[in-house]
Amino acid sequence: MSAPLPRQAASSGEPPRPPEDRRHMIRRRALTLLIIVLLIGVPAGYLVISANQSRSSGKDKEDKYSATGLTEGWPSKVQRRLYQVPVPHPSNKVAYYETNNWKTSRLYVQFQTTHAGLDQFLAEIGVGRDDLKKGDIAISDRDQEITGWKFSGPGSRPGDDFGIVLERKNPQPTLDIVVNTGNAVFPFVYVVSRTVP
C-alpha cells in the first residue's frame, strides 16, 4: 500500500482569491499587449529609421563620388597627406576631385596663391621654381578632360604655363603639376597626384 500524499496546509490569514472578472481580464491582456508592442515595436522602428538613414547616407556618398569635375573647397587633411599635395596658406579658388579604382587613385587639386605660397608649395614637395619647365603641360589631355582644365584654350598665352612631372617610387604618389603665371601677382597651380593602391 502506498503512503498517502501530504495535503497542502490552508494558508492562514489569506482569504481565497475571487475569480477574475471580465473587465479586469481585458485590462490585464491590453496591458500585456502594450508591453509586447513596446518591446518589439520600438527597436523595430529604430532599425527601420536607422536603415533609411544609412541608405540615404550611402546614396549621398555615391552621388558625391560619381560626380565628375571639381568640387569647390579644400581636400581633407587626410587626402592632402595621402596624396602629398600641400595646399599653402593663403590660397583661394581651391577645388578638388578624387577618383579611385583598383588600378590607380588620383587627386586633382587646383588653387590660386601668392608667389610666397607657390614657393612654399614647391619647397614642400621638394622642388624649386628652376625645376619647372616653361611651356610644359605636364597634365595629360585625359586628366584635363576630367577636370575641365584648359591650358591651351582662348585667353591663355604661350609662356604662361610651367610644368613638371615629379615621379616617385611607390607608395609615394607621382605629381603632375602645371603652374599658370597669367596673373603676375597670383599664380594658379594645378596638380594631379597619382598613387597605386
PDB file of C-alpha atoms in Angstrom:
ATOM      1  CA  MET A   1       0.000   0.000   0.000  1.00  0.00           C
ATOM      2  CA  SER A   2       1.324   3.411  -0.889  1.00  0.00           C
ATOM      3  CA  ALA A   3       1.779   6.200   1.559  1.00  0.00           C
ATOM      4  CA  PRO A   4      -0.865   8.922   1.461  1.00  0.00           C
ATOM      5  CA  LEU A   5       0.111  12.187  -0.234  1.00  0.00           C
ATOM      6  CA  PRO A   6       0.572  15.068   2.111  1.00  0.00           C
ATOM      7  CA  ARG A   7      -2.099  17.747   1.920  1.00  0.00           C
ATOM      8  CA  GLN A   8      -1.266  21.362   1.447  1.00  0.00           C
ATOM      9  CA  ALA A   9      -1.968  23.283   4.533  1.00  0.00           C
ATOM     10  CA  ALA A  10      -4.518  26.019   4.188  1.00  0.00           C
ATOM     11  CA  SER A  11      -2.910  29.443   4.230  1.00  0.00           C
ATOM     12  CA  SER A  12      -3.584  31.178   7.418  1.00  0.00           C
ATOM     13  CA  GLY A  13      -4.990  34.662   7.287  1.00  0.00           C
ATOM     14  CA  GLU A  14      -5.356  34.969   3.466  1.00  0.00           C
ATOM     15  CA  PRO A  15      -8.843  34.867   2.094  1.00  0.00           C
ATOM     16  CA  PRO A  16      -9.236  32.901  -1.144  1.00  0.00           C
ATOM     17  CA  ARG A  17      -8.932  34.969  -4.333  1.00  0.00           C
ATOM     18  CA  PRO A  18     -12.158  35.786  -6.068  1.00  0.00           C
ATOM     19  CA  PRO A  19     -12.364  34.688  -9.692  1.00  0.00           C
ATOM     20  CA  GLU A  20     -11.098  37.290 -12.171  1.00  0.00           C
ATOM     21  CA  ASP A  21     -13.910  39.327 -13.666  1.00  0.00           C
ATOM     22  CA  ARG A  22     -14.084  40.035 -17.419  1.00  0.00           C
ATOM     23  CA  ARG A  23     -13.189  43.728 -17.163  1.00  0.00           C
ATOM     24  CA  HIS A  24     -10.046  43.012 -15.159  1.00  0.00           C
ATOM     25  CA  MET A  25      -9.015  40.253 -17.588  1.00  0.00           C
ATOM     26  CA  ILE A  26      -9.409  42.606 -20.606  1.00  0.00           C
ATOM     27  CA  ARG A  27      -7.384  45.318 -18.867  1.00  0.00           C
ATOM     28  CA  ARG A  28      -4.605  42.837 -17.977  1.00  0.00           C
ATOM     29  CA  ARG A  29      -4.454  41.486 -21.539  1.00  0.00           C
ATOM     30  CA  ALA A  30      -4.404  45.015 -23.008  1.00  0.00           C
ATOM     31  CA  LEU A  31      -1.515  45.950 -20.700  1.00  0.00           C
ATOM     32  CA  THR A  32       0.367  42.777 -21.681  1.00  0.00           C
ATOM     33  CA  LEU A  33      -0.217  43.520 -25.375  1.00  0.00           C
ATOM     34  CA  LEU A  34       1.003  47.118 -24.928  1.00  0.00           C
ATOM     35  CA  ILE A  35       4.207  45.909 -23.254  1.00  0.00           C
ATOM     36  CA  ILE A  36       4.861  43.394 -26.045  1.00  0.00           C
ATOM     37  CA  VAL A  37       4.261  46.052 -28.729  1.00  0.00           C
ATOM     38  CA  LEU A  38       6.656  48.435 -26.988  1.00  0.00           C
ATOM     39  CA  LEU A  39       9.327  45.767 -26.505  1.00  0.00           C
ATOM     40  CA  ILE A  40       9.176  44.727 -30.159  1.00  0.00           C
ATOM     41  CA  GLY A  41       7.912  47.847 -31.929  1.00  0.00           C
ATOM     42  CA  VAL A  42      10.345  50.424 -30.569  1.00  0.00           C
ATOM     43  CA  PRO A  43      13.536  48.515 -31.543  1.00  0.00           C
ATOM     44  CA  ALA A  44      11.977  47.571 -34.904  1.00  0.00           C
ATOM     45  CA  GLY A  45      11.077  51.211 -35.590  1.00  0.00           C
ATOM     46  CA  TYR A  46      14.585  52.281 -34.630  1.00  0.00           C
ATOM     47  CA  LEU A  47      16.049  49.723 -37.068  1.00  0.00           C
ATOM     48  CA  VAL A  48      13.829  50.971 -39.903  1.00  0.00           C
ATOM     49  CA  ILE A  49      14.805  54.611 -39.268  1.00  0.00           C
ATOM     50  CA  SER A  50      18.481  53.688 -38.972  1.00  0.00           C
ATOM     51  CA  ALA A  51      18.378  51.658 -42.194  1.00  0.00           C
ATOM     52  CA  ASN A  52      16.772  54.559 -44.083  1.00  0.00           C
ATOM     53  CA  GLN A  53      19.380  56.997 -42.780  1.00  0.00           C
ATOM     54  CA  SER A  54      22.162  54.610 -43.738  1.00  0.00           C
ATOM     55  CA  ARG A  55      20.685  54.156 -47.209  1.00  0.00           C
ATOM     56  CA  SER A  56      20.387  57.942 -47.654  1.00  0.00           C
ATOM     57  CA  SER A  57      23.960  58.412 -46.481  1.00  0.00           C
ATOM     58  CA  GLY A  58      25.152  55.785 -48.942  1.00  0.00           C
ATOM     59  CA  LYS A  59      23.284  57.486 -51.791  1.00  0.00           C
ATOM     60  CA  ASP A  60      24.789  60.847 -50.835  1.00  0.00           C
ATOM     61  CA  LYS A  61      28.271  59.339 -50.878  1.00  0.00           C
ATOM     62  CA  GLU A  62      27.563  57.594 -54.161  1.00  0.00           C
ATOM     63  CA  ASP A  63      26.387  60.873 -55.694  1.00  0.00           C
ATOM     64  CA  LYS A  64      29.438  62.661 -54.329  1.00  0.00           C
ATOM     65  CA  TYR A  65      31.902  60.136 -55.706  1.00  0.00           C
ATOM     66  CA  SER A  66      30.138  59.541 -59.004  1.00  0.00           C
ATOM     67  CA  ALA A  67      30.123  63.251 -59.801  1.00  0.00           C
ATOM     68  CA  THR A  68      32.523  64.391 -62.450  1.00  0.00           C
ATOM     69  CA  GLY A  69      34.541  67.539 -62.258  1.00  0.00           C
ATOM     70  CA  LEU A  70      35.892  69.570 -59.420  1.00  0.00           C
ATOM     71  CA  THR A  71      34.240  70.306 -56.094  1.00  0.00           C
ATOM     72  CA  GLU A  72      34.794  73.748 -54.653  1.00  0.00           C
ATOM     73  CA  GLY A  73      36.636  73.649 -51.329  1.00  0.00           C
ATOM     74  CA  TRP A  74      39.727  72.195 -49.732  1.00  0.00           C
ATOM     75  CA  PRO A  75      40.538  68.498 -49.887  1.00  0.00           C
ATOM     76  CA  SER A  76      40.557  66.928 -46.430  1.00  0.00           C
ATOM     77  CA  LYS A  77      43.781  66.820 -44.430  1.00  0.00           C
ATOM     78  CA  VAL A  78      43.871  63.045 -44.923  1.00  0.00           C
ATOM     79  CA  GLN A  79      43.607  63.447 -48.709  1.00  0.00           C
ATOM     80  CA  ARG A  80      46.310  66.131 -48.752  1.00  0.00           C
ATOM     81  CA  ARG A  81      48.609  63.951 -46.659  1.00  0.00           C
ATOM     82  CA  LEU A  82      47.904  60.714 -48.548  1.00  0.00           C
ATOM     83  CA  TYR A  83      48.358  62.292 -51.986  1.00  0.00           C
ATOM     84  CA  GLN A  84      51.108  64.645 -50.743  1.00  0.00           C
ATOM     85  CA  VAL A  85      49.506  67.823 -52.073  1.00  0.00           C
ATOM     86  CA  PRO A  86      50.260  70.575 -49.514  1.00  0.00           C
ATOM     87  CA  VAL A  87      47.902  73.440 -50.390  1.00  0.00           C
ATOM     88  CA  PRO A  88      49.590  76.577 -48.999  1.00  0.00           C
ATOM     89  CA  HIS A  89      48.027  79.346 -46.950  1.00  0.00           C
ATOM     90  CA  PRO A  90      46.835  81.758 -48.234  1.00  0.00           C
ATOM     91  CA  SER A  91      45.096  80.156 -51.211  1.00  0.00           C
ATOM     92  CA  ASN A  92      41.772  80.802 -52.897  1.00  0.00           C
ATOM     93  CA  LYS A  93      39.749  79.295 -55.754  1.00  0.00           C
ATOM     94  CA  VAL A  94      40.605  75.918 -54.207  1.00  0.00           C
ATOM     95  CA  ALA A  95      38.835  72.924 -55.749  1.00  0.00           C
ATOM     96  CA  TYR A  96      39.490  69.184 -55.865  1.00  0.00           C
ATOM     97  CA  TYR A  97      38.258  65.879 -57.224  1.00  0.00           C
ATOM     98  CA  GLU A  98      39.238  62.338 -56.259  1.00  0.00           C
ATOM     99  CA  THR A  99      38.908  59.161 -58.309  1.00  0.00           C
ATOM    100  CA  ASN A 100      39.608  55.635 -57.099  1.00  0.00           C
ATOM    101  CA  ASN A 101      39.697  52.287 -58.823  1.00  0.00           C
ATOM    102  CA  TRP A 102      41.578  49.019 -58.397  1.00  0.00           C
ATOM    103  CA  LYS A 103      44.444  50.236 -60.565  1.00  0.00           C
ATOM    104  CA  THR A 104      45.116  53.888 -59.696  1.00  0.00           C
ATOM    105  CA  SER A 105      43.809  56.545 -57.318  1.00  0.00           C
ATOM    106  CA  ARG A 106      44.025  60.203 -58.306  1.00  0.00           C
ATOM    107  CA  LEU A 107      43.508  63.501 -56.552  1.00  0.00           C
ATOM    108  CA  TYR A 108      43.026  66.561 -58.747  1.00  0.00           C
ATOM    109  CA  VAL A 109      43.629  69.894 -56.974  1.00  0.00           C
ATOM    110  CA  GLN A 110      43.673  73.492 -58.158  1.00  0.00           C
ATOM    111  CA  PHE A 111      44.397  76.649 -56.175  1.00  0.00           C
ATOM    112  CA  GLN A 112      45.471  80.235 -56.642  1.00  0.00           C
ATOM    113  CA  THR A 113      48.086  81.549 -54.253  1.00  0.00           C
ATOM    114  CA  THR A 114      50.735  84.211 -53.766  1.00  0.00           C
ATOM    115  CA  HIS A 115      54.313  83.911 -55.024  1.00  0.00           C
ATOM    116  CA  ALA A 116      55.388  83.112 -51.451  1.00  0.00           C
ATOM    117  CA  GLY A 117      52.647  80.427 -51.315  1.00  0.00           C
ATOM    118  CA  LEU A 118      53.893  78.961 -54.602  1.00  0.00           C
ATOM    119  CA  ASP A 119      57.458  78.835 -53.256  1.00  0.00           C
ATOM    120  CA  GLN A 120      56.189  77.176 -50.071  1.00  0.00           C
ATOM    121  CA  PHE A 121      54.230  74.576 -52.081  1.00  0.00           C
ATOM    122  CA  LEU A 122      57.208  73.767 -54.317  1.00  0.00           C
ATOM    123  CA  ALA A 123      59.575  73.538 -51.325  1.00  0.00           C
ATOM    124  CA  GLU A 124      57.226  71.133 -49.516  1.00  0.00           C
ATOM    125  CA  ILE A 125      57.158  68.757 -52.493  1.00  0.00           C
ATOM    126  CA  GLY A 126      60.935  69.003 -52.874  1.00  0.00           C
ATOM    127  CA  VAL A 127      61.412  71.171 -55.970  1.00  0.00           C
ATOM    128  CA  GLY A 128      62.005  74.831 -56.801  1.00  0.00           C
ATOM    129  CA  ARG A 129      60.945  77.275 -59.499  1.00  0.00           C
ATOM    130  CA  ASP A 130      64.057  76.436 -61.527  1.00  0.00           C
ATOM    131  CA  ASP A 131      62.779  72.846 -61.861  1.00  0.00           C
ATOM    132  CA  LEU A 132      59.611  73.994 -63.673  1.00  0.00           C
ATOM    133  CA  LYS A 133      59.816  73.810 -67.472  1.00  0.00           C
ATOM    134  CA  LYS A 134      58.340  76.671 -69.456  1.00  0.00           C
ATOM    135  CA  GLY A 135      55.525  75.630 -71.793  1.00  0.00           C
ATOM    136  CA  ASP A 136      55.438  72.074 -70.386  1.00  0.00           C
ATOM    137  CA  ILE A 137      51.845  70.915 -69.926  1.00  0.00           C
ATOM    138  CA  ALA A 138      52.557  68.071 -67.533  1.00  0.00           C
ATOM    139  CA  ILE A 139      48.872  67.185 -67.064  1.00  0.00           C
ATOM    140  CA  SER A 140      47.523  64.755 -69.664  1.00  0.00           C
ATOM    141  CA  ASP A 141      44.625  65.504 -72.018  1.00  0.00           C
ATOM    142  CA  ARG A 142      42.624  62.790 -70.250  1.00  0.00           C
ATOM    143  CA  ASP A 143      43.072  64.470 -66.860  1.00  0.00           C
ATOM    144  CA  GLN A 144      42.276  67.887 -68.364  1.00  0.00           C
ATOM    145  CA  GLU A 145      39.048  66.476 -69.779  1.00  0.00           C
ATOM    146  CA  ILE A 146      38.026  65.019 -66.408  1.00  0.00           C
ATOM    147  CA  THR A 147      38.546  68.319 -64.591  1.00  0.00           C
ATOM    148  CA  GLY A 148      37.649  70.770 -67.326  1.00  0.00           C
ATOM    149  CA  TRP A 149      41.088  72.406 -67.182  1.00  0.00           C
ATOM    150  CA  LYS A 150      42.197  74.056 -70.438  1.00  0.00           C
ATOM    151  CA  PHE A 151      45.827  75.102 -70.756  1.00  0.00           C
ATOM    152  CA  SER A 152      45.905  75.961 -74.459  1.00  0.00           C
ATOM    153  CA  GLY A 153      42.473  77.468 -74.955  1.00  0.00           C
ATOM    154  CA  PRO A 154      41.360  81.034 -75.580  1.00  0.00           C
ATOM    155  CA  GLY A 155      42.817  83.568 -73.163  1.00  0.00           C
ATOM    156  CA  SER A 156      45.951  81.605 -72.363  1.00  0.00           C
ATOM    157  CA  ARG A 157      49.202  82.933 -73.739  1.00  0.00           C
ATOM    158  CA  PRO A 158      52.195  80.827 -74.655  1.00  0.00           C
ATOM    159  CA  GLY A 159      54.734  81.093 -71.913  1.00  0.00           C
ATOM    160  CA  ASP A 160      52.190  81.444 -69.103  1.00  0.00           C
ATOM    161  CA  ASP A 161      52.381  77.743 -68.197  1.00  0.00           C
ATOM    162  CA  PHE A 162      55.227  75.971 -66.449  1.00  0.00           C
ATOM    163  CA  GLY A 163      55.148  72.275 -65.650  1.00  0.00           C
ATOM    164  CA  ILE A 164      56.878  69.363 -64.025  1.00  0.00           C
ATOM    165  CA  VAL A 165      56.231  65.660 -63.522  1.00  0.00           C
ATOM    166  CA  LEU A 166      57.535  64.540 -60.158  1.00  0.00           C
ATOM    167  CA  GLU A 167      57.989  60.763 -60.496  1.00  0.00           C
ATOM    168  CA  ARG A 168      58.369  58.855 -57.237  1.00  0.00           C
ATOM    169  CA  LYS A 169      58.632  55.225 -56.218  1.00  0.00           C
ATOM    170  CA  ASN A 170      55.599  53.520 -54.685  1.00  0.00           C
ATOM    171  CA  PRO A 171      53.998  54.041 -52.239  1.00  0.00           C
ATOM    172  CA  GLN A 172      54.666  57.753 -52.796  1.00  0.00           C
ATOM    173  CA  PRO A 173      52.409  59.384 -55.385  1.00  0.00           C
ATOM    174  CA  THR A 174      53.550  60.820 -58.701  1.00  0.00           C
ATOM    175  CA  LEU A 175      52.683  64.512 -59.110  1.00  0.00           C
ATOM    176  CA  ASP A 176      51.854  66.174 -62.440  1.00  0.00           C
ATOM    177  CA  ILE A 177      51.989  69.935 -61.897  1.00  0.00           C
ATOM    178  CA  VAL A 178      51.186  72.946 -64.060  1.00  0.00           C
ATOM    179  CA  VAL A 179      51.721  76.480 -62.771  1.00  0.00           C
ATOM    180  CA  ASN A 180      50.000  79.250 -64.702  1.00  0.00           C
ATOM    181  CA  THR A 181      51.533  82.728 -64.300  1.00  0.00           C
ATOM    182  CA  GLY A 182      49.000  84.586 -66.471  1.00  0.00           C
ATOM    183  CA  ASN A 183      48.139  86.579 -63.347  1.00  0.00           C
ATOM    184  CA  ALA A 184      51.503  88.125 -62.438  1.00  0.00           C
ATOM    185  CA  VAL A 185      50.546  88.588 -58.772  1.00  0.00           C
ATOM    186  CA  PHE A 186      48.631  85.385 -58.003  1.00  0.00           C
ATOM    187  CA  PRO A 187      49.835  82.251 -59.856  1.00  0.00           C
ATOM    188  CA  PHE A 188      47.401  79.391 -60.383  1.00  0.00           C
ATOM    189  CA  VAL A 189      48.524  75.841 -59.564  1.00  0.00           C
ATOM    190  CA  TYR A 190      47.064  72.632 -60.987  1.00  0.00           C
ATOM    191  CA  VAL A 191      48.075  69.259 -59.532  1.00  0.00           C
ATOM    192  CA  VAL A 192      47.252  65.655 -60.397  1.00  0.00           C
ATOM    193  CA  SER A 193      48.528  63.236 -57.773  1.00  0.00           C
ATOM    194  CA  ARG A 194      48.519  59.555 -58.784  1.00  0.00           C
ATOM    195  CA  THR A 195      49.069  56.655 -56.451  1.00  0.00           C
ATOM    196  CA  VAL A 196      48.825  52.903 -56.938  1.00  0.00           C
ATOM    197  CA  PRO A 197      46.892  51.248 -54.095  1.00  0.00           C
TER     198      PRO A 197
END
